[in-house]
């Protein structure tokens, strides 16, 4: 063999060995298979047959604007949060890695279990399963936090450390995953399989734009969920320190919401009427986002998964375009599907003699009442979170499954300009 060929052969052997070594040393999440570049020919038909078809589904009525032409996301959906009507969708049931948008299901499942004033001292075991490279809020071992602190860490900084502490309080990662999967089934989010409660890349951990929208819609029925997902910035407890005299003190630091439609960025403005919900980004999921926004008394939910365009903040830019389209298309575009009710609501409707519910929020107020939630150190110091009138799932006599028609946001949200 000529000398140059020997050198090339030796180099290939060394390179192969190095790659094999790296793959063995890599975290399991990084070894998770990358999803197919094309959606399956047949997907779930929950919510309507058209939602199970690959490609874009839209039915433009008279006067309805055309969809934005520069959308690159693998999957997206635009839905009326009140009526549940799906105005348009693209591969809505494609099962894809969800990233931290899965934290919406985590919150919807676990948030009701602990009062916000409850405290917990963090142990090393609580943080043992946090994945390498995870987003963190800065939870420290042997420090005590309130449940309120931890949820701020989950929603604002997408802190996997806060998720794992709350999971430990819930009995551990395994029972929390079981609870989340059971809740997904109750919500009829049948595309979802939870492996890690924080959305960290893992084999067989999947959801869909349709399911993520169901999670957001369900979560928004909870007062605390609405508060946390609409908070722009807050104070988070720091580490306890001791001075030379032995006196201890504990400061705090500011955290800001990483949802750029809520907090803004150098290349994108705060979206008018935005009120949450959750963003995510991992190696295999790409960027994912579910948002809720109100305009002129109407409320939309938009989910966008994995834009193909590599531009900075592209997931938010495509979401904003879909929000703009959806608000312009309301009452003009004919629905191509619906957001289904939870199983329990559907079963209650099916019972003989069942009466339609007048609707109550999680804090017991009537569905027509405005529930103002106070935010500590929240939306630019305004102290007022998302005000949701009812926001409860209602079964009407006609059998339609609706969120209360009145879902106003605070004036501060209304005054924000669109990008």
XYZ file of C-alpha atoms in Angstrom:
419
model
C 0.000 0.000 0.000
C 1.435 3.408 -0.926
C 2.406 5.577 2.019
C -0.340 8.211 1.491
C -3.001 5.478 1.502
C -1.588 4.077 4.748
C -1.821 7.510 6.329
C -5.428 7.955 5.161
C -6.375 4.469 6.368
C -4.757 5.056 9.775
C -6.543 8.409 10.053
C -9.905 6.835 9.293
C -9.342 4.188 11.967
C -8.406 6.814 14.533
C -11.374 8.998 13.578
C -13.789 6.054 13.784
C -12.453 5.081 17.192
C -12.804 8.638 18.429
C -16.377 8.886 17.175
C -17.259 5.546 18.798
C -15.743 6.679 22.085
C -17.647 9.946 21.931
C -20.920 8.189 21.195
C -20.454 5.859 24.162
C -19.664 8.765 26.449
C -22.526 10.953 25.231
C -25.627 11.371 27.408
C -28.497 9.054 26.536
C -30.631 12.006 25.499
C -28.115 13.008 22.837
C -28.322 9.497 21.406
C -32.089 9.796 20.954
C -33.095 9.248 17.325
C -33.763 12.313 15.224
C -37.392 12.278 13.995
C -38.110 11.622 10.342
C -37.983 14.619 8.023
C -41.455 13.842 6.707
C -44.697 13.232 8.618
C -46.334 9.805 8.485
C -49.055 9.342 5.885
C -51.605 8.539 8.567
C -51.775 10.281 11.934
C -54.296 10.511 14.757
C -57.714 11.881 13.836
C -58.569 13.144 17.315
C -60.351 16.432 16.746
C -61.295 15.651 13.160
C -60.264 13.610 10.136
C -58.479 16.495 8.409
C -56.129 16.920 11.372
C -54.806 13.421 10.686
C -53.695 14.306 7.175
C -50.140 15.413 6.382
C -49.598 18.930 5.103
C -51.495 22.162 5.637
C -55.205 22.039 6.397
C -57.189 25.240 5.982
C -60.616 26.160 4.572
C -60.658 29.829 3.631
C -64.099 31.374 3.592
C -65.128 34.661 1.997
C -62.767 37.428 3.029
C -60.342 35.149 4.869
C -56.686 36.074 4.368
C -54.271 33.583 2.886
C -51.819 31.921 5.235
C -48.322 33.375 5.575
C -46.173 31.896 2.809
C -42.864 31.756 4.662
C -43.771 29.285 7.423
C -41.075 26.645 7.874
C -42.160 24.764 11.020
C -42.589 21.014 10.835
C -45.880 21.307 12.635
C -48.217 24.097 13.793
C -51.800 24.795 14.767
C -54.027 27.863 15.200
C -57.113 27.430 17.383
C -59.827 29.565 18.927
C -59.200 29.101 22.651
C -62.852 29.789 23.449
C -64.752 27.642 20.973
C -62.006 25.092 20.431
C -62.285 25.497 16.653
C -59.056 24.732 14.798
C -58.755 27.466 12.177
C -55.747 25.967 10.403
C -53.097 23.341 11.013
C -50.002 21.805 9.503
C -49.174 18.208 10.476
C -51.095 18.806 13.705
C -50.726 15.235 14.996
C -47.111 14.638 13.963
C -45.453 13.064 17.003
C -42.274 15.059 17.611
C -39.913 15.754 20.527
C -41.606 18.533 22.529
C -38.683 20.049 24.483
C -39.724 22.244 27.425
C -43.213 22.888 26.103
C -43.881 19.553 27.834
C -43.552 21.489 31.087
C -47.104 22.742 30.425
C -48.330 19.188 31.022
C -46.030 18.903 34.043
C -47.501 22.069 35.537
C -51.086 21.164 34.697
C -50.537 17.803 36.422
C -48.481 18.752 39.497
C -49.307 22.395 40.229
C -52.607 21.635 42.079
C -50.879 19.224 44.471
C -48.925 21.685 46.619
C -49.885 25.057 48.120
C -47.648 27.852 46.878
C -46.505 28.676 50.428
C -45.230 25.157 51.150
C -41.459 24.993 51.604
C -38.940 22.318 50.684
C -35.250 21.917 51.525
C -33.417 20.609 48.463
C -31.360 17.434 48.832
C -28.655 16.155 46.441
C -31.017 13.335 45.428
C -33.577 15.879 44.222
C -31.176 17.091 41.517
C -29.497 13.787 40.678
C -31.399 13.181 37.425
C -31.081 16.648 35.882
C -29.747 16.104 32.361
C -26.421 17.470 31.164
C -26.796 20.831 29.452
C -30.246 21.435 30.957
C -31.692 24.902 31.341
C -31.455 25.836 35.020
C -32.881 28.527 37.254
C -30.175 28.091 39.905
C -31.669 25.835 42.579
C -29.010 24.909 45.149
C -28.659 21.868 47.359
C -29.443 22.348 51.069
C -31.362 25.560 50.371
C -35.046 25.968 51.147
C -37.530 27.231 48.545
C -41.256 27.814 48.476
C -43.396 26.065 45.902
C -44.069 29.530 44.483
C -40.320 30.049 43.960
C -39.995 26.730 42.177
C -42.884 27.369 39.792
C -41.432 30.739 38.872
C -38.234 28.855 38.025
C -40.164 26.400 35.871
C -42.131 28.971 33.884
C -39.700 31.866 33.583
C -36.359 30.110 33.207
C -37.615 26.679 32.125
C -35.518 25.340 34.995
C -35.101 21.580 34.846
C -33.646 21.800 38.344
C -36.932 23.255 39.629
C -38.886 20.566 37.761
C -36.890 17.782 39.407
C -37.306 19.263 42.884
C -41.080 19.459 42.398
C -41.031 15.914 41.004
C -39.164 14.760 44.121
C -41.859 16.383 46.243
C -44.388 14.425 44.149
C -42.730 11.124 45.012
C -39.990 11.090 42.382
C -39.484 11.177 38.639
C -41.127 7.825 37.904
C -44.477 8.494 39.640
C -44.500 12.027 38.199
C -44.055 10.654 34.678
C -46.854 8.179 35.358
C -49.091 10.998 36.584
C -48.316 13.066 33.499
C -49.049 10.218 31.100
C -52.319 9.523 32.892
C -53.295 13.201 32.705
C -52.419 13.294 29.003
C -54.799 10.384 28.465
C -57.516 12.216 30.411
C -57.055 15.258 28.168
C -57.230 12.973 25.080
C -53.691 14.027 24.196
C -53.007 10.630 22.683
C -49.912 11.618 20.685
C -47.980 12.211 23.900
C -45.605 9.850 25.657
C -43.707 11.281 28.630
C -40.312 9.873 29.590
C -38.791 12.845 31.451
C -41.006 15.424 33.199
C -38.866 18.364 32.053
C -39.019 17.688 28.294
C -35.306 16.802 28.045
C -34.592 14.751 24.895
C -35.203 11.069 25.555
C -36.015 8.005 23.476
C -39.734 7.763 22.727
C -40.571 11.092 24.370
C -42.996 12.716 21.950
C -45.978 15.013 21.727
C -47.662 17.004 18.960
C -48.771 20.541 18.194
C -52.335 19.390 18.816
C -51.531 17.899 22.232
C -49.418 20.851 23.362
C -52.361 23.106 22.569
C -54.614 20.896 24.703
C -52.125 21.192 27.580
C -52.078 24.971 27.322
C -55.860 25.171 27.161
C -56.238 22.955 30.208
C -53.516 24.750 32.154
C -55.094 28.130 31.527
C -58.075 26.996 33.593
C -55.859 27.234 36.692
C -55.343 30.623 38.310
C -51.746 29.942 39.367
C -50.869 28.572 35.932
C -52.227 31.757 34.327
C -50.209 33.882 36.741
C -46.899 32.084 36.272
C -47.068 31.827 32.485
C -47.804 35.569 32.155
C -45.083 36.780 34.536
C -42.305 38.636 32.716
C -39.778 38.933 35.532
C -39.509 37.951 39.179
C -37.100 37.663 42.100
C -35.579 34.234 42.833
C -33.833 33.262 46.101
C -30.057 33.134 45.995
C -27.552 31.135 47.997
C -27.166 31.510 51.748
C -23.825 33.036 52.652
C -21.981 33.506 55.927
C -19.814 36.532 56.700
C -16.626 36.617 58.754
C -18.618 37.047 61.960
C -20.666 33.930 61.226
C -23.849 35.803 60.389
C -25.813 34.304 57.514
C -27.757 36.160 54.859
C -29.542 35.215 51.709
C -30.065 37.531 48.805
C -31.969 37.102 45.565
C -31.517 37.678 41.862
C -33.846 38.609 39.039
C -35.069 36.080 36.506
C -36.780 36.971 33.246
C -39.197 34.958 31.157
C -37.512 33.361 28.149
C -40.762 33.562 26.150
C -39.681 36.317 23.754
C -43.218 37.222 22.689
C -43.775 38.115 26.347
C -40.419 39.681 27.240
C -39.166 40.852 23.848
C -35.670 40.697 22.380
C -33.392 42.792 20.170
C -34.984 41.389 17.004
C -38.583 40.884 18.115
C -41.103 43.050 19.954
C -43.517 41.996 22.667
C -46.661 40.722 20.972
C -49.812 42.739 21.633
C -52.139 40.799 23.939
C -49.685 37.953 24.660
C -50.209 36.143 27.963
C -47.906 33.089 27.908
C -47.632 30.134 27.570
C -44.335 28.138 27.220
C -41.295 27.785 25.017
C -38.692 25.061 24.578
C -35.527 24.178 22.693
C -33.449 20.986 22.614
C -31.119 19.284 20.149
C -33.759 16.995 18.656
C -36.894 19.055 19.213
C -35.469 22.259 17.823
C -37.414 25.310 18.969
C -40.994 24.772 20.143
C -43.569 27.207 21.469
C -47.205 27.464 22.503
C -48.679 30.921 23.003
C -52.010 32.433 24.003
C -53.049 35.957 23.012
C -56.166 38.154 23.094
C -57.331 40.849 20.720
C -60.680 42.645 20.667
C -62.137 40.184 23.149
C -61.102 37.078 21.163
C -58.468 34.598 22.310
C -56.254 32.354 20.185
C -53.858 29.528 20.931
C -50.943 28.922 18.559
C -48.379 26.126 18.727
C -45.296 25.995 16.496
C -42.817 23.096 16.459
C -39.326 23.090 14.987
C -39.044 25.792 12.310
C -36.647 24.857 9.521
C -35.403 28.399 9.096
C -32.345 28.911 11.331
C -32.942 32.609 12.053
C -32.731 33.841 15.634
C -36.136 33.732 17.406
C -37.725 32.161 14.310
C -40.222 30.142 16.374
C -41.608 33.387 17.839
C -41.639 35.154 14.487
C -43.662 32.353 12.891
C -45.969 32.252 15.911
C -46.594 36.010 15.606
C -47.442 35.608 11.918
C -49.921 32.850 12.731
C -51.484 34.939 15.493
C -51.900 37.839 13.058
C -53.436 35.520 10.488
C -55.721 33.862 13.040
C -57.135 37.132 14.367
C -57.777 38.299 10.789
C -59.359 34.947 9.861
C -61.719 34.609 12.839
C -65.320 34.132 11.668
C -64.049 33.856 8.072
C -61.975 30.686 7.885
C -64.101 27.565 8.302
C -62.805 25.201 11.044
C -60.859 22.146 9.952
C -61.154 20.439 13.334
C -61.622 21.060 17.040
C -59.840 20.848 20.357
C -61.543 17.962 22.115
C -62.710 18.019 25.754
C -61.134 15.904 28.497
C -62.534 12.389 28.756
C -64.353 13.167 32.001
C -66.163 16.116 30.412
C -67.085 14.080 27.351
C -68.361 11.234 29.520
C -70.378 13.634 31.683
C -72.026 15.007 28.551
C -72.910 11.498 27.443
C -74.709 10.614 30.693
C -78.515 10.561 30.363
C -80.112 13.655 31.869
C -76.811 15.490 32.195
C -77.260 19.217 32.629
C -74.949 21.752 31.017
C -72.501 23.307 33.454
C -72.669 26.973 34.263
C -68.921 26.810 34.784
C -66.689 27.623 37.718
C -63.058 28.580 37.761
C -60.498 26.782 39.868
C -60.933 29.417 42.589
C -64.699 29.008 42.682
C -65.816 32.190 40.936
C -68.531 32.117 38.303
C -67.538 31.741 34.668
C -68.660 35.310 34.003
C -66.484 36.853 36.729
C -63.066 38.314 36.070
C -60.344 36.610 38.088
C -57.516 39.100 38.643
C -54.324 37.416 39.797
C -51.678 39.389 41.651
C -48.107 38.780 40.546
C -45.197 39.395 42.878
C -42.422 41.182 40.991
C -44.248 40.342 37.797
C -45.059 41.937 34.496
C -42.743 44.969 34.386
C -43.683 45.755 37.996
C -47.336 46.212 37.117
C -48.400 43.690 39.765
C -51.314 42.400 37.689
C -51.256 39.070 35.912
C -53.498 37.669 33.237
C -57.111 38.393 34.120
C -59.267 35.564 32.918
C -63.020 35.761 33.144
C -63.872 32.239 34.113
C -61.596 30.493 31.655
C -63.380 27.294 32.638
C -64.293 24.494 30.295
C -68.033 24.609 29.727
C -70.411 22.014 28.343
C -73.241 23.746 26.531
C -76.633 22.208 25.787
C -75.716 21.874 22.109
C -72.755 19.737 23.125
C -70.056 22.229 22.155
C -67.036 22.245 24.422
C -66.028 25.842 25.091
C -63.812 27.966 27.241
C -65.816 30.903 28.604
C -66.365 33.558 25.950
C -64.977 36.352 28.147
C -61.232 36.032 28.538
C -59.822 39.572 28.836
C -56.206 40.435 29.509
C -54.974 43.387 31.592
C -54.637 46.805 29.992
C -50.850 46.531 30.104
C -50.989 43.539 27.779
C -53.384 45.328 25.421
C -51.077 48.337 25.069
C -48.091 46.317 23.883
C -47.353 46.759 20.203
C -46.994 43.944 17.711
C -43.643 43.264 16.018
